[in-house]
Amino acid sequence: QRVVIHGAGTAGMGIADMLREVMVREGLTREEATRRFYALDRQGLITDDRAATLRDFQVPYARPAGEVANWSRSGDGIGLADVVANAEPTMLIGTSTQPAAFTEQIVRQMASKAERPIILPLSNPTSKCEALPQDLIRWTEGRALVATGSPFPPVTYEGRTYRIAQANNALIFPGLGLGVAVAKASRINEPMLEAAADAVAELSDAMTLGAALLPPVENLRMVSAAVGIAVALAAEKEGLAQVELSSPVQQVHQAMWRPEYPQIEPI
């Protein structure tokens, strides 16, 4: 993957950090993984000649100024359209709160080089979303893998229904807490967070055209159980569990709270 992060604040760079860890886990060196990212702030592409103005979490992702010196560009700075045209990303993530930042030109340019472009306009509420799902589906002829920060209804394009996934932290946090509680983990580390994300990804049917990229929030109990099991097992593997996980599936399900109340009838 080649990843463009539009909005290099704590949220955007936190996403980059997590994706980079996955790339390292799958075989890249940290340097190789870092070079897969292009991050933009209000001034455009982050480059190392701006180091004095960058925040510490942005510095690792600054591109060498010499690398982009000969890029074709539309203005004085290096904006999103310039980065997409030159870097040919496969993944475009929006955490900028800039509505309509993912224009038709930018999206069509990306789709001309990526067979299944991954486009995630995550800014919310809807008024700050970088692009609307119906436009992304239409501009990519139905090839884009889309998830948004706000809920959107399904999109119909050329007779096919595309379900739009909401990248909601509710898919992770209840299950993360559940797994930690079951394992009585002494702390939460990165592999446990990665295990939670992997568990959600395993529930995705994204290879089916039109299917949602993530499971729906309506299936939260099922998702939370899967995440809880994965987190508890990761805690055990990391040596952080303080109880024996003799039957993790059963232990997680037994620990889940169910809103069942006795029915009381007055006599």
Coordinates of C-alpha atoms in Angstrom, one line a residue:
Q1 CA 0.0 0.0 0.0
R2 CA 0.9 3.6 -0.6
V3 CA -1.0 5.7 1.9
V4 CA -1.9 9.4 1.8
I5 CA -3.0 10.9 5.1
H6 CA -4.9 14.2 4.5
G7 CA -4.9 15.8 7.9
A8 CA -1.6 15.2 9.8
G9 CA -2.9 15.8 13.3
T10 CA -2.9 13.4 16.2
A11 CA -5.7 11.3 14.7
G12 CA -4.2 11.0 11.2
M13 CA -0.7 10.3 12.5
G14 CA -2.0 7.8 15.0
I15 CA -3.6 5.9 12.1
A16 CA -0.3 6.1 10.3
D17 CA 1.6 4.7 13.3
M18 CA -0.8 1.8 13.6
L19 CA -0.7 1.0 9.9
R20 CA 3.1 1.2 10.0
E21 CA 3.2 -1.4 12.8
V22 CA 1.2 -3.8 10.7
M23 CA 3.5 -3.3 7.8
V24 CA 6.5 -4.0 10.0
R25 CA 4.8 -7.1 11.4
E26 CA 4.2 -8.3 7.8
G27 CA 7.8 -8.0 6.8
L28 CA 8.9 -4.5 6.0
T29 CA 11.6 -2.7 7.9
R30 CA 10.5 0.4 9.9
E31 CA 12.2 2.7 7.4
E32 CA 10.5 0.9 4.4
A33 CA 7.2 1.1 6.1
T34 CA 7.5 4.8 7.0
R35 CA 8.4 5.6 3.3
R36 CA 4.9 4.2 2.3
F37 CA 3.2 7.3 3.8
Y38 CA 2.6 10.8 2.5
A39 CA 1.1 13.2 5.1
L40 CA -0.4 16.6 4.5
D41 CA -1.2 19.4 6.9
R42 CA -2.6 22.8 6.3
Q43 CA 0.5 23.8 4.4
G44 CA 0.5 20.8 2.2
L45 CA 2.9 17.8 2.0
I46 CA 5.1 17.4 5.1
T47 CA 8.7 17.6 4.0
D48 CA 12.0 17.6 6.0
D49 CA 12.8 21.1 5.1
R50 CA 9.9 22.1 7.3
A51 CA 11.3 20.3 10.3
A52 CA 11.5 23.3 12.6
T53 CA 7.7 23.8 12.3
L54 CA 6.7 20.1 12.6
R55 CA 5.4 18.4 15.8
D56 CA 7.3 15.4 17.1
F57 CA 4.8 12.9 15.9
Q58 CA 4.9 14.3 12.3
V59 CA 8.7 14.3 11.9
P60 CA 9.1 10.6 11.1
Y61 CA 6.7 11.0 8.1
A62 CA 8.4 14.0 6.6
R63 CA 9.3 13.3 3.0
P64 CA 12.8 14.3 1.8
A65 CA 12.6 17.7 0.1
G66 CA 14.9 16.5 -2.6
E67 CA 12.6 13.6 -3.4
V68 CA 9.7 15.8 -4.3
A69 CA 11.7 18.8 -5.8
N70 CA 10.9 17.7 -9.4
W71 CA 7.3 16.7 -8.9
S72 CA 4.8 18.3 -11.2
R73 CA 2.6 20.6 -9.2
S74 CA -0.3 22.9 -9.7
G75 CA 0.9 25.7 -7.4
D76 CA 3.7 26.9 -5.2
G77 CA 3.1 24.3 -2.5
I78 CA 2.5 20.6 -2.8
G79 CA -1.3 20.0 -2.3
L80 CA -3.4 16.9 -2.2
A81 CA -4.0 16.8 -5.9
D82 CA -0.2 17.0 -6.5
V83 CA 0.5 14.2 -4.0
V84 CA -2.1 11.9 -5.5
A85 CA -0.8 12.5 -9.1
N86 CA 2.8 11.9 -8.2
A87 CA 2.7 9.3 -5.4
E88 CA -0.1 7.2 -7.0
P89 CA -1.5 6.1 -3.7
T90 CA -3.6 3.0 -3.1
M91 CA -5.1 4.4 0.1
L92 CA -6.5 7.9 0.8
I93 CA -7.4 8.7 4.4
G94 CA -9.2 11.9 5.4
T95 CA -8.8 13.3 8.9
S96 CA -8.7 17.0 7.9
T97 CA -12.2 18.2 8.7
Q98 CA -12.1 19.9 5.3
P99 CA -15.4 19.2 3.5
A100 CA -15.2 18.1 -0.1
A101 CA -11.4 17.9 0.0
F102 CA -11.5 14.7 -2.0
T103 CA -12.6 16.2 -5.3
E104 CA -13.7 14.4 -8.4
Q105 CA -10.4 15.1 -10.2
I106 CA -8.4 13.8 -7.2
V107 CA -10.5 10.6 -6.9
R108 CA -10.5 9.9 -10.6
Q109 CA -6.8 10.4 -10.8
M110 CA -6.3 7.9 -7.9
A111 CA -8.7 5.4 -9.4
S112 CA -6.8 5.5 -12.7
K113 CA -3.8 3.9 -11.0
A114 CA -5.4 1.8 -8.3
E115 CA -7.6 -1.2 -9.1
R116 CA -9.5 -1.1 -5.8
P117 CA -8.8 2.4 -4.3
I118 CA -9.3 2.5 -0.5
I119 CA -10.9 5.8 0.3
L120 CA -11.7 6.7 3.9
P121 CA -13.2 10.2 4.5
L122 CA -13.2 9.9 8.3
S123 CA -13.9 13.4 9.4
N124 CA -17.2 14.0 11.2
P125 CA -19.9 15.1 11.5
T126 CA -21.1 14.8 7.9
S127 CA -20.7 18.5 7.2
K128 CA -16.9 18.0 7.5
C129 CA -16.7 14.8 5.5
E130 CA -14.0 14.9 2.8
A131 CA -16.3 13.3 0.2
L132 CA -19.7 11.7 0.1
P133 CA -19.9 8.0 -0.5
Q134 CA -22.3 8.2 -3.5
D135 CA -19.7 10.4 -5.3
L136 CA -16.8 8.1 -4.4
I137 CA -18.7 5.1 -5.8
R138 CA -19.6 6.9 -9.0
W139 CA -16.2 8.5 -9.6
T140 CA -14.5 5.1 -9.3
E141 CA -17.1 3.2 -11.3
G142 CA -18.0 1.2 -8.1
R143 CA -14.4 0.0 -7.5
A144 CA -13.6 2.0 -4.3
L145 CA -13.5 0.5 -0.9
V146 CA -15.2 3.1 1.3
A147 CA -15.6 3.7 5.0
T148 CA -16.7 6.9 6.6
G149 CA -16.6 8.6 10.0
S150 CA -20.3 9.3 10.0
P151 CA -23.1 6.9 9.2
F152 CA -24.4 7.0 5.6
P153 CA -27.2 5.0 3.9
P154 CA -26.4 2.4 1.2
V155 CA -25.5 3.7 -2.3
T156 CA -27.1 2.2 -5.5
Y157 CA -24.9 2.4 -8.6
E158 CA -25.6 0.7 -11.9
G159 CA -28.1 -1.7 -10.3
R160 CA -25.8 -2.8 -7.4
T161 CA -26.2 -1.7 -3.8
Y162 CA -23.0 -0.7 -1.9
R163 CA -23.2 -0.7 1.9
I164 CA -21.1 2.0 3.4
A165 CA -19.2 1.1 6.5
Q166 CA -18.9 3.4 9.5
A167 CA -15.4 3.4 11.0
N168 CA -16.8 3.7 14.5
N169 CA -14.6 3.2 17.6
A170 CA -17.5 1.3 19.1
L171 CA -16.3 -1.7 17.0
I172 CA -13.2 -1.8 19.1
F173 CA -13.5 -0.3 22.6
P174 CA -16.2 -2.5 24.2
G175 CA -14.4 -5.7 23.1
L176 CA -11.0 -4.3 24.1
G177 CA -12.3 -3.6 27.6
L178 CA -13.9 -7.0 27.7
G179 CA -10.7 -8.9 26.7
V180 CA -8.7 -6.9 29.2
A181 CA -11.1 -7.7 32.0
V182 CA -11.3 -11.4 31.2
A183 CA -7.5 -11.7 31.1
K184 CA -7.1 -9.3 34.0
A185 CA -4.3 -7.8 31.9
S186 CA -1.8 -5.7 33.8
R187 CA -1.7 -3.2 30.9
I188 CA -2.6 -2.7 27.3
N189 CA 0.1 -2.7 24.7
E190 CA 0.3 -2.3 20.9
P191 CA 0.0 -6.1 20.0
M192 CA -3.3 -6.2 22.0
L193 CA -4.6 -3.2 20.0
E194 CA -3.5 -4.8 16.7
A195 CA -5.2 -8.0 17.8
A196 CA -8.4 -6.1 18.3
A197 CA -8.2 -4.5 14.8
D198 CA -7.4 -7.9 13.2
A199 CA -10.5 -9.4 14.9
V200 CA -12.7 -6.7 13.3
A201 CA -11.0 -7.2 9.9
E202 CA -11.7 -10.9 10.0
L203 CA -15.4 -10.1 10.1
S204 CA -15.2 -8.0 7.0
D205 CA -16.7 -9.2 3.7
A206 CA -14.9 -6.6 1.7
M207 CA -13.9 -9.0 -1.1
T208 CA -17.6 -9.1 -2.2
L209 CA -18.4 -6.2 -4.4
G210 CA -20.9 -3.9 -2.7
A211 CA -20.4 -5.4 0.8
A212 CA -19.5 -3.1 3.7
L213 CA -15.8 -2.7 4.5
L214 CA -16.5 -3.2 8.2
P215 CA -19.2 -5.1 10.2
P216 CA -22.2 -2.9 11.1
V217 CA -22.5 -1.3 14.5
E218 CA -25.8 -3.1 14.8
N219 CA -23.8 -6.4 15.3
L220 CA -21.8 -4.9 18.2
R221 CA -22.3 -7.9 20.6
M222 CA -20.9 -10.3 18.1
V223 CA -18.1 -8.0 17.2
S224 CA -17.2 -7.3 20.8
A225 CA -17.1 -11.0 21.6
A226 CA -14.6 -11.6 18.7
V227 CA -12.5 -8.6 19.8
G228 CA -12.6 -9.7 23.4
I229 CA -11.3 -13.2 22.6
A230 CA -8.5 -11.8 20.4
V231 CA -7.4 -9.3 23.0
A232 CA -7.5 -11.8 25.9
L233 CA -5.3 -14.2 23.9
A234 CA -2.9 -11.4 22.9
A235 CA -2.6 -10.4 26.5
E236 CA -1.7 -14.0 27.4
K237 CA 0.8 -14.3 24.6
E238 CA 2.4 -11.0 25.7
G239 CA 2.7 -12.2 29.3
L240 CA 0.3 -9.6 30.5
A241 CA -2.6 -11.9 31.5
Q242 CA -3.0 -12.5 35.3
V243 CA -5.4 -15.4 35.0
E244 CA -5.3 -18.7 33.1
L245 CA -7.3 -18.7 29.9
S246 CA -8.3 -22.3 29.9
S247 CA -11.3 -21.7 27.7
P248 CA -11.1 -18.1 26.3
V249 CA -14.2 -18.3 24.2
Q250 CA -16.4 -19.5 27.1
Q251 CA -14.7 -17.1 29.5
V252 CA -15.4 -14.1 27.3
H253 CA -19.0 -15.0 26.7
Q254 CA -19.6 -15.6 30.4
A255 CA -18.2 -12.2 31.2
M256 CA -20.5 -10.4 28.8
W257 CA -23.3 -8.4 30.5
R258 CA -26.7 -9.1 29.2
P259 CA -29.6 -6.7 29.9
E260 CA -32.0 -9.3 31.1
Y261 CA -34.4 -8.3 33.9
P262 CA -36.9 -10.3 35.8
Q263 CA -40.5 -9.5 35.0
I264 CA -42.4 -8.3 38.1
E265 CA -46.2 -8.5 38.2
P266 CA -48.1 -6.7 40.9
I267 CA -50.6 -8.9 42.8

